PDB file of C-alpha atoms in Angstrom:
ATOM      1  CA  MET A   1     -20.617  24.567  16.443  1.00  0.00           C
ATOM      2  CA  SER A   2     -18.726  25.352  13.251  1.00  0.00           C
ATOM      3  CA  LYS A   3     -19.576  24.066   9.819  1.00  0.00           C
ATOM      4  CA  GLN A   4     -16.461  21.909   9.770  1.00  0.00           C
ATOM      5  CA  GLU A   5     -17.445  20.244  13.055  1.00  0.00           C
ATOM      6  CA  LYS A   6     -20.899  19.440  11.637  1.00  0.00           C
ATOM      7  CA  GLU A   7     -19.395  17.811   8.558  1.00  0.00           C
ATOM      8  CA  PRO A   8     -20.498  14.160   8.243  1.00  0.00           C
ATOM      9  CA  LEU A   9     -17.850  11.508   8.839  1.00  0.00           C
ATOM     10  CA  PHE A  10     -18.227  10.251   5.277  1.00  0.00           C
ATOM     11  CA  SER A  11     -18.821  13.541   3.492  1.00  0.00           C
ATOM     12  CA  ALA A  12     -17.827  13.949  -0.147  1.00  0.00           C
ATOM     13  CA  LYS A  13     -14.646  15.697   0.959  1.00  0.00           C
ATOM     14  CA  ASN A  14     -13.684  12.893   3.317  1.00  0.00           C
ATOM     15  CA  MET A  15     -14.564  10.196   0.787  1.00  0.00           C
ATOM     16  CA  LYS A  16     -12.265  11.882  -1.720  1.00  0.00           C
ATOM     17  CA  LEU A  17      -9.399  11.447   0.753  1.00  0.00           C
ATOM     18  CA  LEU A  18     -10.196   7.745   0.804  1.00  0.00           C
ATOM     19  CA  THR A  19     -10.659   7.203  -2.926  1.00  0.00           C
ATOM     20  CA  ALA A  20      -8.226   9.629  -4.624  1.00  0.00           C
ATOM     21  CA  PRO A  21      -5.184   7.346  -4.044  1.00  0.00           C
ATOM     22  CA  PHE A  22      -6.820   4.672  -6.196  1.00  0.00           C
ATOM     23  CA  GLY A  23      -6.470   6.790  -9.309  1.00  0.00           C
ATOM     24  CA  GLN A  24      -5.089  10.270  -9.879  1.00  0.00           C
ATOM     25  CA  ASN A  25      -3.075  10.343  -6.643  1.00  0.00           C
ATOM     26  CA  ASN A  26      -1.870   6.755  -6.384  1.00  0.00           C
ATOM     27  CA  PRO A  27       1.280   6.625  -4.222  1.00  0.00           C
ATOM     28  CA  ILE A  28       3.083   4.134  -6.472  1.00  0.00           C
ATOM     29  CA  THR A  29       2.001   4.958 -10.018  1.00  0.00           C
ATOM     30  CA  VAL A  30       1.643   8.746  -9.673  1.00  0.00           C
ATOM     31  CA  GLN A  31       3.780   9.787  -6.695  1.00  0.00           C
ATOM     32  CA  ILE A  32       6.342   7.009  -7.395  1.00  0.00           C
ATOM     33  CA  LEU A  33       6.666   6.086  -3.707  1.00  0.00           C
ATOM     34  CA  GLY A  34       7.075   2.690  -2.030  1.00  0.00           C
ATOM     35  CA  ILE A  35       8.569   1.055  -5.121  1.00  0.00           C
ATOM     36  CA  CYS A  36      11.124  -1.063  -3.223  1.00  0.00           C
ATOM     37  CA  SER A  37       8.604  -3.173  -1.312  1.00  0.00           C
ATOM     38  CA  ALA A  38       6.481  -3.472  -4.455  1.00  0.00           C
ATOM     39  CA  LEU A  39       9.444  -5.179  -6.131  1.00  0.00           C
ATOM     40  CA  ALA A  40      10.347  -7.374  -3.178  1.00  0.00           C
ATOM     41  CA  VAL A  41       7.109  -8.937  -1.913  1.00  0.00           C
ATOM     42  CA  THR A  42       4.936  -9.423  -4.996  1.00  0.00           C
ATOM     43  CA  ALA A  43       6.290 -12.680  -6.418  1.00  0.00           C
ATOM     44  CA  LYS A  44       3.342 -14.363  -4.656  1.00  0.00           C
ATOM     45  CA  LEU A  45      -0.169 -13.040  -4.066  1.00  0.00           C
ATOM     46  CA  LYS A  46      -0.462 -14.002  -0.388  1.00  0.00           C
ATOM     47  CA  PRO A  47       2.563 -12.054   0.938  1.00  0.00           C
ATOM     48  CA  ALA A  48       1.589  -9.132  -1.313  1.00  0.00           C
ATOM     49  CA  PHE A  49      -1.889  -9.094   0.262  1.00  0.00           C
ATOM     50  CA  VAL A  50      -0.529  -9.345   3.811  1.00  0.00           C
ATOM     51  CA  MET A  51       1.992  -6.561   3.172  1.00  0.00           C
ATOM     52  CA  ALA A  52      -0.767  -4.394   1.707  1.00  0.00           C
ATOM     53  CA  LEU A  53      -2.967  -4.956   4.759  1.00  0.00           C
ATOM     54  CA  SER A  54      -0.053  -4.228   7.102  1.00  0.00           C
ATOM     55  CA  VAL A  55       0.736  -0.926   5.394  1.00  0.00           C
ATOM     56  CA  ILE A  56      -2.938   0.108   5.453  1.00  0.00           C
ATOM     57  CA  VAL A  57      -3.072  -0.446   9.219  1.00  0.00           C
ATOM     58  CA  VAL A  58       0.201   1.352   9.919  1.00  0.00           C
ATOM     59  CA  THR A  59      -0.496   4.259   7.558  1.00  0.00           C
ATOM     60  CA  GLY A  60      -4.015   4.836   8.840  1.00  0.00           C
ATOM     61  CA  PHE A  61      -3.308   4.653  12.545  1.00  0.00           C
ATOM     62  CA  SER A  62       0.026   6.471  12.434  1.00  0.00           C
ATOM     63  CA  SER A  63      -1.601   9.399  10.630  1.00  0.00           C
ATOM     64  CA  MET A  64      -4.448   9.477  13.147  1.00  0.00           C
ATOM     65  CA  ILE A  65      -2.141   9.300  16.186  1.00  0.00           C
ATOM     66  CA  ILE A  66       0.171  12.024  14.886  1.00  0.00           C
ATOM     67  CA  SER A  67      -2.848  14.200  14.128  1.00  0.00           C
ATOM     68  CA  LEU A  68      -4.119  13.702  17.687  1.00  0.00           C
ATOM     69  CA  ILE A  69      -0.840  14.829  19.261  1.00  0.00           C
ATOM     70  CA  ARG A  70       0.330  17.245  16.558  1.00  0.00           C
ATOM     71  CA  LYS A  71      -0.173  20.391  18.645  1.00  0.00           C
ATOM     72  CA  GLY A  72       2.034  19.038  21.411  1.00  0.00           C
ATOM     73  CA  ILE A  73       4.965  17.946  19.236  1.00  0.00           C
ATOM     74  CA  PRO A  74       7.923  20.388  19.233  1.00  0.00           C
ATOM     75  CA  ASN A  75       8.885  21.043  15.640  1.00  0.00           C
ATOM     76  CA  ARG A  76      12.564  20.237  16.226  1.00  0.00           C
ATOM     77  CA  ILE A  77      11.793  16.619  17.222  1.00  0.00           C
ATOM     78  CA  ARG A  78       8.718  15.931  15.101  1.00  0.00           C
ATOM     79  CA  ILE A  79      10.514  13.423  12.829  1.00  0.00           C
ATOM     80  CA  ILE A  80      11.722  11.467  15.872  1.00  0.00           C
ATOM     81  CA  VAL A  81       8.204  11.384  17.313  1.00  0.00           C
ATOM     82  CA  GLN A  82       6.791  10.235  13.976  1.00  0.00           C
ATOM     83  CA  LEU A  83       9.349   7.438  13.728  1.00  0.00           C
ATOM     84  CA  VAL A  84       8.591   6.278  17.268  1.00  0.00           C
ATOM     85  CA  VAL A  85       4.851   6.102  16.534  1.00  0.00           C
ATOM     86  CA  VAL A  86       5.354   4.291  13.220  1.00  0.00           C
ATOM     87  CA  ALA A  87       7.931   1.901  14.724  1.00  0.00           C
ATOM     88  CA  ALA A  88       5.580   0.985  17.589  1.00  0.00           C
ATOM     89  CA  LEU A  89       2.778   0.186  15.136  1.00  0.00           C
ATOM     90  CA  VAL A  90       5.100  -1.823  12.888  1.00  0.00           C
ATOM     91  CA  ILE A  91       6.288  -3.894  15.863  1.00  0.00           C
ATOM     92  CA  LEU A  92       2.664  -4.634  16.793  1.00  0.00           C
ATOM     93  CA  VAL A  93       1.840  -5.645  13.223  1.00  0.00           C
ATOM     94  CA  ASP A  94       4.959  -7.825  13.015  1.00  0.00           C
ATOM     95  CA  GLN A  95       4.055  -9.649  16.235  1.00  0.00           C
ATOM     96  CA  VAL A  96       0.481 -10.237  15.033  1.00  0.00           C
ATOM     97  CA  LEU A  97       1.787 -11.676  11.762  1.00  0.00           C
ATOM     98  CA  LYS A  98       4.188 -13.981  13.598  1.00  0.00           C
ATOM     99  CA  ALA A  99       1.372 -15.145  15.866  1.00  0.00           C
ATOM    100  CA  PHE A 100      -1.283 -15.816  13.212  1.00  0.00           C
ATOM    101  CA  VAL A 101       0.426 -16.160   9.791  1.00  0.00           C
ATOM    102  CA  TYR A 102       3.948 -17.225  10.647  1.00  0.00           C
ATOM    103  CA  ASP A 103       4.670 -18.706   7.213  1.00  0.00           C
ATOM    104  CA  VAL A 104       3.856 -15.412   5.510  1.00  0.00           C
ATOM    105  CA  SER A 105       5.817 -13.519   8.137  1.00  0.00           C
ATOM    106  CA  LYS A 106       8.879 -15.597   7.202  1.00  0.00           C
ATOM    107  CA  GLN A 107       8.338 -14.869   3.495  1.00  0.00           C
ATOM    108  CA  LEU A 108       8.087 -11.132   4.149  1.00  0.00           C
ATOM    109  CA  SER A 109      11.241 -11.339   6.274  1.00  0.00           C
ATOM    110  CA  VAL A 110      12.791  -7.917   6.945  1.00  0.00           C
ATOM    111  CA  PHE A 111      10.329  -6.099   4.700  1.00  0.00           C
ATOM    112  CA  VAL A 112       7.737  -5.833   7.474  1.00  0.00           C
ATOM    113  CA  GLY A 113      10.278  -3.971   9.613  1.00  0.00           C
ATOM    114  CA  LEU A 114      11.138  -1.769   6.664  1.00  0.00           C
ATOM    115  CA  ILE A 115       7.572  -0.433   6.678  1.00  0.00           C
ATOM    116  CA  ILE A 116       9.034   2.028   9.200  1.00  0.00           C
ATOM    117  CA  THR A 117      11.006   3.678   6.398  1.00  0.00           C
ATOM    118  CA  ASN A 118       8.230   3.498   3.804  1.00  0.00           C
ATOM    119  CA  CYS A 119       8.141   6.993   2.315  1.00  0.00           C
ATOM    120  CA  ILE A 120       4.365   6.776   1.802  1.00  0.00           C
ATOM    121  CA  ILE A 121       3.799   6.704   5.567  1.00  0.00           C
ATOM    122  CA  MET A 122       6.176   9.514   6.458  1.00  0.00           C
ATOM    123  CA  GLY A 123       5.029  11.490   3.429  1.00  0.00           C
ATOM    124  CA  ARG A 124       1.352  11.426   4.435  1.00  0.00           C
ATOM    125  CA  ILE A 125       2.198  12.310   8.031  1.00  0.00           C
ATOM    126  CA  GLU A 126       4.227  15.323   6.922  1.00  0.00           C
ATOM    127  CA  ALA A 127       1.947  16.421   4.100  1.00  0.00           C
ATOM    128  CA  PHE A 128      -1.451  15.839   5.705  1.00  0.00           C
ATOM    129  CA  ALA A 129      -1.670  14.491   9.258  1.00  0.00           C
ATOM    130  CA  LEU A 130       0.311  17.351  10.818  1.00  0.00           C
ATOM    131  CA  GLY A 131      -2.150  19.905   9.475  1.00  0.00           C
ATOM    132  CA  ASN A 132      -5.506  18.155   9.761  1.00  0.00           C
ATOM    133  CA  LYS A 133      -7.885  16.604  12.288  1.00  0.00           C
ATOM    134  CA  PRO A 134      -7.637  12.913  13.274  1.00  0.00           C
ATOM    135  CA  TRP A 135     -10.551  11.542  11.228  1.00  0.00           C
ATOM    136  CA  PRO A 136      -9.518  13.073   7.876  1.00  0.00           C
ATOM    137  CA  ALA A 137      -5.914  12.093   8.658  1.00  0.00           C
ATOM    138  CA  PHE A 138      -7.026   8.503   9.298  1.00  0.00           C
ATOM    139  CA  LEU A 139      -8.990   8.382   6.030  1.00  0.00           C
ATOM    140  CA  ASP A 140      -6.067   9.876   4.122  1.00  0.00           C
ATOM    141  CA  GLY A 141      -3.704   7.288   5.608  1.00  0.00           C
ATOM    142  CA  VAL A 142      -6.059   4.378   4.913  1.00  0.00           C
ATOM    143  CA  GLY A 143      -6.738   5.635   1.376  1.00  0.00           C
ATOM    144  CA  ASN A 144      -3.056   5.890   0.523  1.00  0.00           C
ATOM    145  CA  GLY A 145      -2.413   2.494   2.095  1.00  0.00           C
ATOM    146  CA  MET A 146      -5.214   1.003  -0.007  1.00  0.00           C
ATOM    147  CA  GLY A 147      -3.910   2.677  -3.159  1.00  0.00           C
ATOM    148  CA  TYR A 148      -0.481   1.200  -2.436  1.00  0.00           C
ATOM    149  CA  GLY A 149      -1.997  -2.188  -1.606  1.00  0.00           C
ATOM    150  CA  MET A 150      -4.038  -2.261  -4.822  1.00  0.00           C
ATOM    151  CA  ILE A 151      -0.851  -2.087  -6.911  1.00  0.00           C
ATOM    152  CA  LEU A 152       0.821  -4.787  -4.781  1.00  0.00           C
ATOM    153  CA  ILE A 153      -2.150  -7.128  -5.247  1.00  0.00           C
ATOM    154  CA  ILE A 154      -2.264  -6.533  -9.011  1.00  0.00           C
ATOM    155  CA  LEU A 155       1.464  -7.282  -9.246  1.00  0.00           C
ATOM    156  CA  GLY A 156       1.184 -10.335  -6.998  1.00  0.00           C
ATOM    157  CA  PHE A 157      -1.748 -11.688  -9.010  1.00  0.00           C
ATOM    158  CA  PHE A 158      -0.050 -11.584 -12.396  1.00  0.00           C
ATOM    159  CA  ARG A 159       3.442 -12.469 -11.209  1.00  0.00           C
ATOM    160  CA  GLU A 160       2.314 -15.571  -9.346  1.00  0.00           C
ATOM    161  CA  LEU A 161      -0.168 -16.657 -12.020  1.00  0.00           C
ATOM    162  CA  LEU A 162       2.209 -16.311 -14.964  1.00  0.00           C
ATOM    163  CA  GLY A 163       5.416 -17.138 -13.103  1.00  0.00           C
ATOM    164  CA  SER A 164       4.318 -20.062 -10.940  1.00  0.00           C
ATOM    165  CA  GLY A 165       0.984 -21.074 -12.423  1.00  0.00           C
ATOM    166  CA  THR A 166      -0.735 -20.647  -9.067  1.00  0.00           C
ATOM    167  CA  LEU A 167      -2.863 -18.144  -7.129  1.00  0.00           C
ATOM    168  CA  TRP A 168      -2.600 -18.133  -3.343  1.00  0.00           C
ATOM    169  CA  GLY A 169      -0.787 -21.462  -3.789  1.00  0.00           C
ATOM    170  CA  TYR A 170      -3.650 -23.070  -5.753  1.00  0.00           C
ATOM    171  CA  PRO A 171      -2.507 -24.582  -9.099  1.00  0.00           C
ATOM    172  CA  VAL A 172      -4.831 -22.582 -11.363  1.00  0.00           C
ATOM    173  CA  LEU A 173      -3.124 -23.154 -14.711  1.00  0.00           C
ATOM    174  CA  GLU A 174      -2.799 -26.874 -14.050  1.00  0.00           C
ATOM    175  CA  LYS A 175      -6.481 -27.165 -13.189  1.00  0.00           C
ATOM    176  CA  ILE A 176      -7.625 -25.388 -16.340  1.00  0.00           C
ATOM    177  CA  GLY A 177      -5.311 -27.559 -18.471  1.00  0.00           C
ATOM    178  CA  LEU A 178      -3.115 -24.783 -19.843  1.00  0.00           C
ATOM    179  CA  TYR A 179       0.012 -26.900 -19.431  1.00  0.00           C
ATOM    180  CA  ASN A 180      -1.522 -29.555 -21.668  1.00  0.00           C
ATOM    181  CA  ILE A 181      -1.477 -27.164 -24.626  1.00  0.00           C
ATOM    182  CA  GLY A 182       2.176 -26.224 -24.147  1.00  0.00           C
ATOM    183  CA  TYR A 183       2.242 -23.331 -21.674  1.00  0.00           C
ATOM    184  CA  VAL A 184       5.431 -23.154 -19.591  1.00  0.00           C
ATOM    185  CA  ASN A 185       5.750 -21.021 -16.439  1.00  0.00           C
ATOM    186  CA  ASN A 186       7.566 -17.756 -17.129  1.00  0.00           C
ATOM    187  CA  GLY A 187      10.393 -17.725 -14.582  1.00  0.00           C
ATOM    188  CA  LEU A 188      11.169 -14.096 -15.386  1.00  0.00           C
ATOM    189  CA  MET A 189       7.881 -13.065 -13.743  1.00  0.00           C
ATOM    190  CA  ILE A 190       9.057 -14.039 -10.263  1.00  0.00           C
ATOM    191  CA  LEU A 191      12.320 -12.059 -10.511  1.00  0.00           C
ATOM    192  CA  PRO A 192      12.485  -8.484  -9.095  1.00  0.00           C
ATOM    193  CA  PRO A 193      13.308  -6.851 -12.481  1.00  0.00           C
ATOM    194  CA  MET A 194       9.987  -8.076 -13.852  1.00  0.00           C
ATOM    195  CA  ALA A 195       8.175  -6.390 -10.978  1.00  0.00           C
ATOM    196  CA  LEU A 196       9.715  -3.086 -12.051  1.00  0.00           C
ATOM    197  CA  ILE A 197       8.677  -3.715 -15.650  1.00  0.00           C
ATOM    198  CA  CYS A 198       5.123  -4.517 -14.523  1.00  0.00           C
ATOM    199  CA  VAL A 199       4.968  -1.316 -12.456  1.00  0.00           C
ATOM    200  CA  GLY A 200       6.108   0.577 -15.540  1.00  0.00           C
ATOM    201  CA  LEU A 201       3.347  -1.054 -17.603  1.00  0.00           C
ATOM    202  CA  ILE A 202       0.727  -0.110 -15.004  1.00  0.00           C
ATOM    203  CA  ILE A 203       2.007   3.489 -15.009  1.00  0.00           C
ATOM    204  CA  TRP A 204       1.899   3.567 -18.812  1.00  0.00           C
ATOM    205  CA  PHE A 205      -1.646   2.127 -18.891  1.00  0.00           C
ATOM    206  CA  GLN A 206      -2.922   4.559 -16.262  1.00  0.00           C
ATOM    207  CA  ARG A 207      -1.404   7.608 -17.930  1.00  0.00           C
ATOM    208  CA  SER A 208      -2.573   6.563 -21.375  1.00  0.00           C
ATOM    209  CA  ARG A 209      -6.118   6.489 -19.996  1.00  0.00           C
ATOM    210  CA  ASN A 210      -5.795   9.791 -18.128  1.00  0.00           C
ATOM    211  CA  LYS A 211      -3.976  12.512 -20.041  1.00  0.00           C
ATOM    212  CA  ASN A 212      -3.995  14.809 -16.971  1.00  0.00           C
ATOM    213  CA  LEU A 213      -1.368  12.582 -15.342  1.00  0.00           C
ATOM    214  CA  ILE A 214       1.162  13.133 -18.132  1.00  0.00           C
ATOM    215  CA  GLU A 215       2.100  16.517 -16.716  1.00  0.00           C
ATOM    216  CA  LYS A 216       2.714  15.132 -13.195  1.00  0.00           C
TER     217      LYS A 216
END
């Protein structure tokens, strides 16, 4: 048995695949991928969380499935095969959302279906899953999905709190009495342009804390 086969499931190398997308290899703030959905679904925290979870599931399992069948995929049709796998997973996720969280599914609208075209998913399949074993591919997919989801949740948190005065629909600012001292909800926070500005602020903050990212 080779050294690679004896490698623990959660070795340092594998854990790096899972954790790197949270910082120096974040798909949104470093690779600048998946921006469109980040702008569209983060006006509220709940749909942002559900979208993040959906992308984690699709990214992780699509990478693992492609890795499992990678040696049997003819190169000339590999993109078609990848799209079929991703589309099948997205359809399953969409049906689960409609069955269990229909109100959120309606808020997400077409953006669940557009997970199929999310460049993070196809990018990780092409860059990693096609050249690695299923378990590392799964961890890489889940890690990148979590890195993407982290940014969505941060955006959803601040946009809903400052724009609507609520979190997950709960009237936080009203309960703590902030309206009584003159605070007024910032309507700009729930508009798509503000999401782009917030992403820019997160990128600026991250790169100001890590000078190595300036060259990327």
